Amino acid sequence: MTGTAQPGPGESGAAEPGTTAESDLPLAGITVVAIEQAVAGPLATRHLADLGARVIKIERPGEGDFARSYDDTVHGLASHFVWLGRGKESIELDLASEHGRRIALDLADRADVVLSNLAPGAMERLGLGAAALRERNDDLVVVTISGYGDGGPYSDRKAYDMLVQAESGLCSITGTPAAATKTGVPVSDIATGMYALSAVQGALFRRERTGRGATVEVSMLEATAEWMGHPMYIRMYSGRQVGRMGLSHASICPYDAFPTRDASVLIGVQNDRGWAALVRDVLGRPELVDDERYATNIARVARRAEVDAMIGALTRGFGADELAERLDRFGVPAARLNDVAGLVDHPQLEARDRWRDVDTPAGPVRGLLPPMTFTDVELPMRPVPALGQHTEAILAELRQDAPHRNTTTIDS
């Protein structure tokens, strides 16, 4: 039976004074079983936990999610796991054993969602594939994340973020003319995780209307291909490969970092009104507004090197603060080129009170509130679990419930 989630071990379900009631959270009452590693699956389930779902993470005994061992920079914990492990309960299960599989099946029977991103075919070999799970529990939502999807010549390939970025063509448009690169964060993993999150929410909403569960597949290649939309259409309909543009943009000009007397400022002109505001109001060159060589974006892109050199010569006459103030005053999109320290100390995050303390096995750490802000409820910042922290409590919960079910009794 689904939809019978209870508060996790040690949780009463009632709000403490000054906190948000669990029942006010968008996914309160939803239970998710996560059989996941690394980034794509854990990102989806962490956001489900942020939204109030109970997420039970099944981990390999003694090792756990291998992202736990990527580094030890957060008070001895791995940065990836602190980022993505928050808000979940950890149970150690050996899924290669009959005992472990029985427990996993019992958890799935009681869940609303099972999400996995193991190697191709692994869930089926364990007897935990979507067909087997939904045969037992048809209103279950089963989401399987893979590198290349089920079927086709690449279906059995293992896939990691860098490899999918390369296969999808993303690396070919990322970097500078001198060198292709991957992105600085794992965007193929992140895209996949966000589509999995969206699919879960859509499937649960449909189940509310129809009572039907769902079997959903999300492929890293297909998720990344979706993000390749405009370069893909340019290639298909012009025969042209989008170049590696650094900070620039293949279809917009001016759109780049421009020098000032003391630092660079990024300027992104999105339309011809923006061009007029830049050259007339910010840079004091009104004659350039209607100059046919530059008056339209298409004309400016055709003369990109000339336009960039001209704008750069004009911005050099300003200090960075002065230029940024003028750009902002006249509504021309602009930004500073921050490093990560600039993000951590960003005044906008501070002004909007986005930082919270998150409990971890190594003590509290800072974390950002989830980016989806509900005006009537603050999404929770639940702890990062130690490996197997909730094993005994979850097994005790299953034993207590076993007499009321028609499934196999859980052995100790």
Coordinates of C-alpha atoms in Angstrom, one line a residue:
M1 CA 0.0 0.0 0.0
T2 CA 1.3 3.4 -0.9
G3 CA 0.6 6.8 0.7
T4 CA 1.0 5.5 4.2
A5 CA 4.3 7.2 5.1
Q6 CA 5.1 7.9 8.7
P7 CA 7.6 10.3 10.1
G8 CA 11.1 9.0 10.0
P9 CA 12.9 7.5 13.0
G10 CA 13.2 10.1 15.7
E11 CA 10.6 12.4 14.0
S12 CA 7.3 13.1 15.7
G13 CA 5.7 14.7 12.6
A14 CA 4.6 17.7 14.8
A15 CA 6.2 21.1 14.5
E16 CA 8.3 22.5 17.3
P17 CA 7.5 26.0 18.4
G18 CA 8.6 28.5 15.7
T19 CA 9.1 25.8 13.1
T20 CA 7.1 24.6 10.1
A21 CA 4.5 21.8 10.5
E22 CA 5.5 18.7 8.5
S23 CA 2.0 18.6 7.1
D24 CA 2.5 22.0 5.4
L25 CA 5.3 20.7 3.2
P26 CA 4.3 20.0 -0.4
L27 CA 5.3 16.3 -0.4
A28 CA 4.4 15.5 3.2
G29 CA 3.2 11.9 3.5
I30 CA 5.2 10.7 0.4
T31 CA 7.8 8.0 0.9
V32 CA 10.7 7.6 -1.5
V33 CA 13.1 4.7 -1.6
A34 CA 16.4 5.7 -3.3
I35 CA 18.9 3.2 -4.7
E36 CA 21.4 5.7 -5.9
Q37 CA 25.0 6.9 -6.3
A38 CA 26.9 10.0 -7.1
V39 CA 24.9 13.0 -8.4
A40 CA 21.9 12.5 -10.8
G41 CA 19.8 10.3 -8.5
P42 CA 20.8 11.9 -5.3
L43 CA 20.1 15.4 -6.6
A44 CA 16.5 14.4 -7.5
T45 CA 15.9 12.7 -4.1
R46 CA 17.4 15.5 -2.1
H47 CA 15.0 18.0 -3.6
L48 CA 12.1 15.5 -2.9
A49 CA 13.3 15.5 0.7
D50 CA 13.5 19.3 0.6
L51 CA 9.9 19.3 -0.4
G52 CA 8.9 17.2 2.5
A53 CA 9.1 13.6 1.3
R54 CA 10.6 10.9 3.5
V55 CA 13.6 9.6 1.5
I56 CA 15.1 6.2 2.6
K57 CA 18.5 5.8 1.0
I58 CA 19.7 2.2 0.6
E59 CA 23.5 2.1 0.8
R60 CA 26.1 -0.7 0.4
P61 CA 27.2 -2.0 3.8
G62 CA 30.6 -0.5 4.9
E63 CA 31.0 1.7 1.8
G64 CA 27.7 3.5 1.0
D65 CA 27.2 5.9 -1.8
F66 CA 30.7 6.2 -3.4
A67 CA 30.2 10.0 -3.4
R68 CA 30.9 9.7 0.4
S69 CA 34.5 9.1 -0.5
Y70 CA 35.1 11.7 -3.2
D71 CA 37.0 14.1 -0.8
D72 CA 37.1 15.0 2.9
T73 CA 36.9 18.8 2.8
V74 CA 33.8 19.5 4.9
H75 CA 35.1 18.7 8.4
G76 CA 36.2 15.3 7.1
L77 CA 33.1 14.7 5.0
A78 CA 32.8 14.7 1.2
S79 CA 31.5 17.9 -0.3
H80 CA 29.3 16.1 -2.9
F81 CA 27.6 14.1 -0.1
V82 CA 27.1 17.1 2.1
W83 CA 25.5 18.8 -0.9
L84 CA 23.3 15.9 -2.0
G85 CA 22.8 13.6 1.1
R86 CA 20.9 16.1 3.2
G87 CA 17.4 15.2 4.4
K88 CA 17.6 11.4 3.9
E89 CA 17.6 8.3 6.1
S90 CA 20.4 5.9 5.5
I91 CA 19.9 2.1 5.7
E92 CA 22.7 -0.3 4.9
L93 CA 21.5 -3.3 2.9
D94 CA 23.4 -5.9 0.9
L95 CA 21.2 -6.1 -2.1
A96 CA 23.2 -9.1 -3.4
S97 CA 21.8 -11.2 -0.5
E98 CA 18.3 -12.7 -0.3
H99 CA 17.8 -11.0 3.1
G100 CA 18.7 -7.6 1.7
R101 CA 16.5 -8.0 -1.4
R102 CA 13.5 -9.0 0.8
I103 CA 13.9 -5.9 2.9
A104 CA 14.3 -3.7 -0.2
L105 CA 11.1 -5.2 -1.7
D106 CA 9.2 -4.6 1.6
L107 CA 10.4 -1.0 1.6
A108 CA 9.2 -0.6 -2.0
D109 CA 5.9 -2.1 -1.2
R110 CA 5.3 0.6 1.3
A111 CA 6.7 3.4 -0.8
D112 CA 5.2 5.9 -3.2
V113 CA 8.4 6.3 -5.3
V114 CA 11.4 4.1 -6.0
L115 CA 14.2 6.0 -7.8
S116 CA 17.5 4.4 -8.9
N117 CA 20.6 5.3 -11.0
L118 CA 22.7 2.1 -10.8
A119 CA 24.6 0.6 -13.6
P120 CA 22.6 -0.6 -16.7
G121 CA 20.5 -3.6 -15.8
A122 CA 21.6 -3.8 -12.2
M123 CA 18.1 -3.3 -10.8
E124 CA 16.7 -6.1 -13.0
R125 CA 19.5 -8.5 -12.0
L126 CA 18.6 -7.8 -8.3
G127 CA 15.0 -8.5 -8.9
L128 CA 14.2 -4.9 -8.3
G129 CA 13.4 -3.7 -11.8
A130 CA 10.4 -1.5 -12.5
A131 CA 8.2 -4.4 -13.9
A132 CA 8.9 -6.6 -10.8
L133 CA 8.2 -3.7 -8.4
R134 CA 5.0 -2.6 -10.1
E135 CA 3.7 -6.1 -10.3
R136 CA 3.7 -6.1 -6.5
N137 CA 2.5 -2.5 -6.2
D138 CA 0.9 -1.1 -9.3
D139 CA 0.4 2.5 -7.9
L140 CA 4.1 2.8 -7.3
V141 CA 6.1 5.4 -9.3
V142 CA 9.4 3.9 -10.4
V143 CA 12.0 6.1 -11.9
T144 CA 15.1 4.7 -13.5
I145 CA 18.0 6.9 -14.4
S146 CA 20.5 5.6 -17.0
G147 CA 23.3 7.0 -19.2
Y148 CA 21.8 6.3 -22.6
G149 CA 18.4 4.7 -22.1
D150 CA 17.0 1.2 -22.5
G151 CA 17.6 0.0 -26.1
G152 CA 20.0 1.1 -28.8
P153 CA 23.8 0.4 -29.2
Y154 CA 24.8 2.5 -26.1
S155 CA 22.2 1.1 -23.7
D156 CA 24.8 -1.1 -21.8
R157 CA 27.4 1.6 -21.5
K158 CA 28.3 3.0 -18.1
A159 CA 28.0 6.8 -18.2
Y160 CA 29.5 9.5 -16.1
D161 CA 28.9 13.2 -16.4
M162 CA 32.1 14.1 -18.4
L163 CA 31.5 11.2 -20.8
V164 CA 27.9 12.3 -21.5
Q165 CA 28.9 15.9 -21.9
A166 CA 31.4 14.7 -24.6
E167 CA 28.9 12.3 -26.3
S168 CA 26.2 14.9 -26.4
G169 CA 28.3 17.6 -28.1
L170 CA 28.2 19.8 -25.1
C171 CA 32.0 19.8 -24.8
S172 CA 32.3 20.8 -28.4
I173 CA 30.6 24.2 -27.7
T174 CA 32.2 24.7 -24.2
G175 CA 35.5 26.4 -23.6
T176 CA 37.6 28.7 -25.9
P177 CA 38.5 28.4 -29.5
A178 CA 41.8 26.9 -28.4
A179 CA 40.4 24.1 -26.2
A180 CA 37.2 22.2 -25.6
T181 CA 36.3 21.6 -22.0
K182 CA 33.6 20.2 -19.8
T183 CA 31.6 22.5 -17.6
G184 CA 32.7 23.4 -14.1
V185 CA 29.8 21.7 -12.5
P186 CA 28.3 18.3 -13.6
V187 CA 25.5 19.7 -15.8
S188 CA 24.6 16.3 -17.4
D189 CA 24.0 14.9 -14.0
I190 CA 22.2 18.0 -12.8
A191 CA 19.9 18.1 -15.9
T192 CA 19.1 14.4 -15.4
G193 CA 18.4 14.8 -11.8
M194 CA 16.1 17.8 -12.4
Y195 CA 14.1 15.9 -15.1
A196 CA 13.8 13.0 -12.7
L197 CA 12.5 15.3 -10.0
S198 CA 10.0 16.8 -12.5
A199 CA 8.9 13.4 -13.6
V200 CA 8.3 12.2 -10.0
Q201 CA 6.1 15.2 -9.2
G202 CA 4.2 14.8 -12.5
A203 CA 3.6 11.1 -11.9
L204 CA 2.4 11.7 -8.3
F205 CA 0.0 14.4 -9.5
R206 CA -1.4 12.1 -12.2
R207 CA -1.7 9.3 -9.6
E208 CA -3.8 11.7 -7.4
R209 CA -6.2 12.1 -10.4
T210 CA -6.2 8.5 -11.8
G211 CA -4.9 6.2 -9.1
R212 CA -2.3 4.9 -11.6
G213 CA 1.4 4.6 -10.8
A214 CA 4.1 5.1 -13.5
T215 CA 7.3 3.6 -14.9
V216 CA 9.6 6.5 -15.9
E217 CA 13.0 6.4 -17.6
V218 CA 15.3 9.4 -17.7
S219 CA 18.5 9.2 -19.8
M220 CA 21.5 11.4 -19.2
L221 CA 22.2 11.7 -22.9
E222 CA 18.6 12.7 -23.7
A223 CA 18.5 15.2 -20.8
T224 CA 21.7 16.8 -22.0
A225 CA 20.5 16.8 -25.6
E226 CA 17.4 18.7 -24.5
W227 CA 19.7 21.4 -23.1
M228 CA 21.6 21.5 -26.4
G229 CA 18.5 23.0 -28.1
H230 CA 19.7 26.1 -29.8
P231 CA 23.1 24.8 -31.0
M232 CA 21.3 21.7 -32.2
Y233 CA 18.9 23.7 -34.3
I234 CA 21.6 25.9 -35.7
R235 CA 23.5 22.8 -36.8
M236 CA 20.4 21.1 -38.3
Y237 CA 19.2 24.1 -40.2
S238 CA 22.3 26.0 -41.1
G239 CA 24.8 23.3 -41.3
R240 CA 27.0 25.3 -38.9
Q241 CA 28.7 24.1 -35.8
V242 CA 28.4 26.7 -33.0
G243 CA 31.9 27.7 -32.0
R244 CA 33.4 27.6 -28.5
M245 CA 32.8 31.2 -27.4
G246 CA 34.3 31.4 -23.9
L247 CA 32.1 34.0 -22.1
S248 CA 30.6 35.1 -25.4
H249 CA 27.4 33.9 -27.1
A250 CA 27.1 32.5 -30.6
S251 CA 23.9 34.3 -31.4
I252 CA 24.1 37.6 -29.5
C253 CA 26.5 40.6 -29.7
P254 CA 27.8 42.3 -27.6
Y255 CA 27.8 39.6 -25.0
D256 CA 31.2 39.1 -23.3
A257 CA 33.5 40.4 -20.6
F258 CA 34.8 43.9 -21.3
P259 CA 37.7 45.7 -19.7
T260 CA 37.6 48.7 -17.4
R261 CA 40.4 50.6 -15.7
D262 CA 40.5 48.0 -12.9
A263 CA 38.4 44.9 -13.6
S264 CA 36.3 43.2 -16.2
V265 CA 32.5 43.6 -16.4
L266 CA 30.2 41.3 -18.3
I267 CA 27.7 42.9 -20.6
G268 CA 24.9 41.0 -22.2
V269 CA 22.8 43.0 -24.8
Q270 CA 19.7 40.9 -25.6
N271 CA 18.0 43.1 -28.1
D272 CA 18.3 46.3 -30.2
R273 CA 16.7 48.4 -27.4
G274 CA 19.5 47.2 -25.2
W275 CA 22.1 48.2 -27.8
A276 CA 20.6 51.7 -27.9
A277 CA 20.7 52.0 -24.1
L278 CA 24.3 50.8 -24.0
V279 CA 25.9 53.0 -26.6
R280 CA 23.7 56.1 -26.1
D281 CA 23.1 56.2 -22.4
V282 CA 25.9 54.3 -20.8
L283 CA 28.8 54.9 -23.3
G284 CA 27.8 58.3 -24.7
R285 CA 27.9 57.4 -28.4
P286 CA 24.3 58.1 -29.6
E287 CA 25.4 58.0 -33.3
L288 CA 25.9 54.3 -33.0
V289 CA 22.3 53.6 -32.3
D290 CA 21.1 53.8 -35.9
D291 CA 24.4 53.0 -37.6
E292 CA 23.4 50.3 -40.1
R293 CA 26.6 48.4 -39.4
Y294 CA 25.5 47.8 -35.8
A295 CA 21.8 48.7 -35.5
T296 CA 20.5 45.1 -35.4
N297 CA 21.8 42.0 -33.6
I298 CA 22.3 40.1 -36.8
A299 CA 24.5 42.9 -38.1
R300 CA 26.4 43.0 -34.9
V301 CA 27.0 39.3 -34.8
A302 CA 28.3 39.5 -38.4
R303 CA 30.8 42.1 -37.2
R304 CA 31.5 40.6 -33.8
A305 CA 35.2 41.3 -33.6
E306 CA 34.7 44.9 -34.7
V307 CA 31.9 45.5 -32.2
D308 CA 33.7 43.9 -29.3
A309 CA 36.8 45.9 -30.0
M310 CA 34.8 49.1 -30.2
I311 CA 32.9 48.5 -27.0
G312 CA 36.0 47.4 -25.2
A313 CA 37.8 50.7 -26.1
L314 CA 34.9 52.6 -24.7
T315 CA 34.5 50.7 -21.4
R316 CA 38.2 51.1 -20.7
G317 CA 37.4 54.7 -19.9
F318 CA 35.5 53.7 -16.8
G319 CA 36.2 52.1 -13.4
A320 CA 34.4 48.8 -12.9
D321 CA 32.2 50.2 -10.1
E322 CA 31.3 53.3 -12.2
L323 CA 30.5 51.2 -15.3
A324 CA 28.4 48.7 -13.3
E325 CA 26.4 51.5 -11.8
R326 CA 25.7 53.1 -15.2
L327 CA 24.7 49.8 -16.7
D328 CA 22.4 49.1 -13.9
R329 CA 20.9 52.6 -14.0
F330 CA 20.1 52.4 -17.7
G331 CA 18.8 48.8 -17.6
V332 CA 21.6 47.1 -19.5
P333 CA 22.2 43.5 -18.2
A334 CA 25.6 43.2 -16.6
A335 CA 27.5 41.3 -14.0
R336 CA 30.8 41.0 -12.2
L337 CA 33.0 37.9 -12.9
N338 CA 32.9 36.4 -9.4
D339 CA 34.9 33.5 -8.1
V340 CA 33.4 31.0 -5.7
A341 CA 34.3 33.1 -2.8
G342 CA 32.3 35.9 -4.4
L343 CA 29.3 33.5 -4.4
V344 CA 29.7 32.5 -0.8
D345 CA 29.9 36.2 0.2
H346 CA 27.3 37.4 -2.3
P347 CA 25.3 40.3 -0.8
Q348 CA 22.1 39.1 -2.5
L349 CA 22.2 35.7 -0.7
E350 CA 22.9 37.5 2.6
A351 CA 20.2 40.1 2.1
R352 CA 17.6 37.4 1.3
D353 CA 18.7 35.3 4.3
R354 CA 19.4 32.2 2.3
W355 CA 21.9 30.5 4.6
R356 CA 21.0 28.0 7.3
D357 CA 22.9 25.5 9.5
V358 CA 22.7 21.9 8.5
D359 CA 23.5 19.1 10.9
T360 CA 26.0 16.5 9.8
P361 CA 27.9 13.6 11.5
A362 CA 30.8 16.0 11.8
G363 CA 28.8 18.9 13.3
P364 CA 26.8 21.8 11.7
V365 CA 27.8 23.2 8.3
R366 CA 26.3 26.1 6.3
G367 CA 23.9 25.3 3.5
L368 CA 21.7 27.2 1.1
L369 CA 18.0 27.0 1.3
P370 CA 16.5 25.2 -1.6
P371 CA 16.0 27.5 -4.6
M372 CA 12.2 26.9 -4.8
T373 CA 10.8 29.4 -2.2
F374 CA 7.3 28.9 -0.9
T375 CA 5.9 32.0 0.7
D376 CA 3.8 30.1 3.2
V377 CA 6.4 27.5 4.4
E378 CA 10.1 27.2 4.7
L379 CA 11.5 24.0 3.2
P380 CA 13.4 22.0 5.7
M381 CA 17.2 21.6 6.0
R382 CA 17.3 18.2 7.6
P383 CA 20.5 16.5 8.6
V384 CA 23.1 14.7 6.4
P385 CA 23.0 11.1 7.6
A386 CA 25.9 8.9 8.7
L387 CA 26.2 5.7 6.7
G388 CA 23.6 3.3 8.1
Q389 CA 22.4 5.7 10.7
H390 CA 18.8 4.7 10.4
T391 CA 19.2 0.9 9.7
E392 CA 18.1 -0.4 13.1
A393 CA 15.1 2.0 13.3
I394 CA 13.9 1.3 9.8
L395 CA 14.2 -2.5 10.4
A396 CA 12.3 -2.2 13.7
E397 CA 9.6 -0.2 11.9
L398 CA 9.2 -2.9 9.3
R399 CA 9.0 -5.7 11.9
Q400 CA 6.3 -3.7 13.8
D401 CA 4.3 -3.3 10.7
A402 CA 4.8 -6.8 9.3
P403 CA 1.8 -8.6 10.9
H404 CA -0.5 -6.1 9.1
R405 CA 0.8 -7.0 5.7
N406 CA 0.6 -10.0 3.3
T407 CA 4.3 -9.9 2.4
T408 CA 7.2 -12.0 3.7
T409 CA 8.1 -11.4 7.3
I410 CA 11.4 -9.6 7.7
D411 CA 14.1 -11.7 9.3
S412 CA 16.6 -10.3 11.7

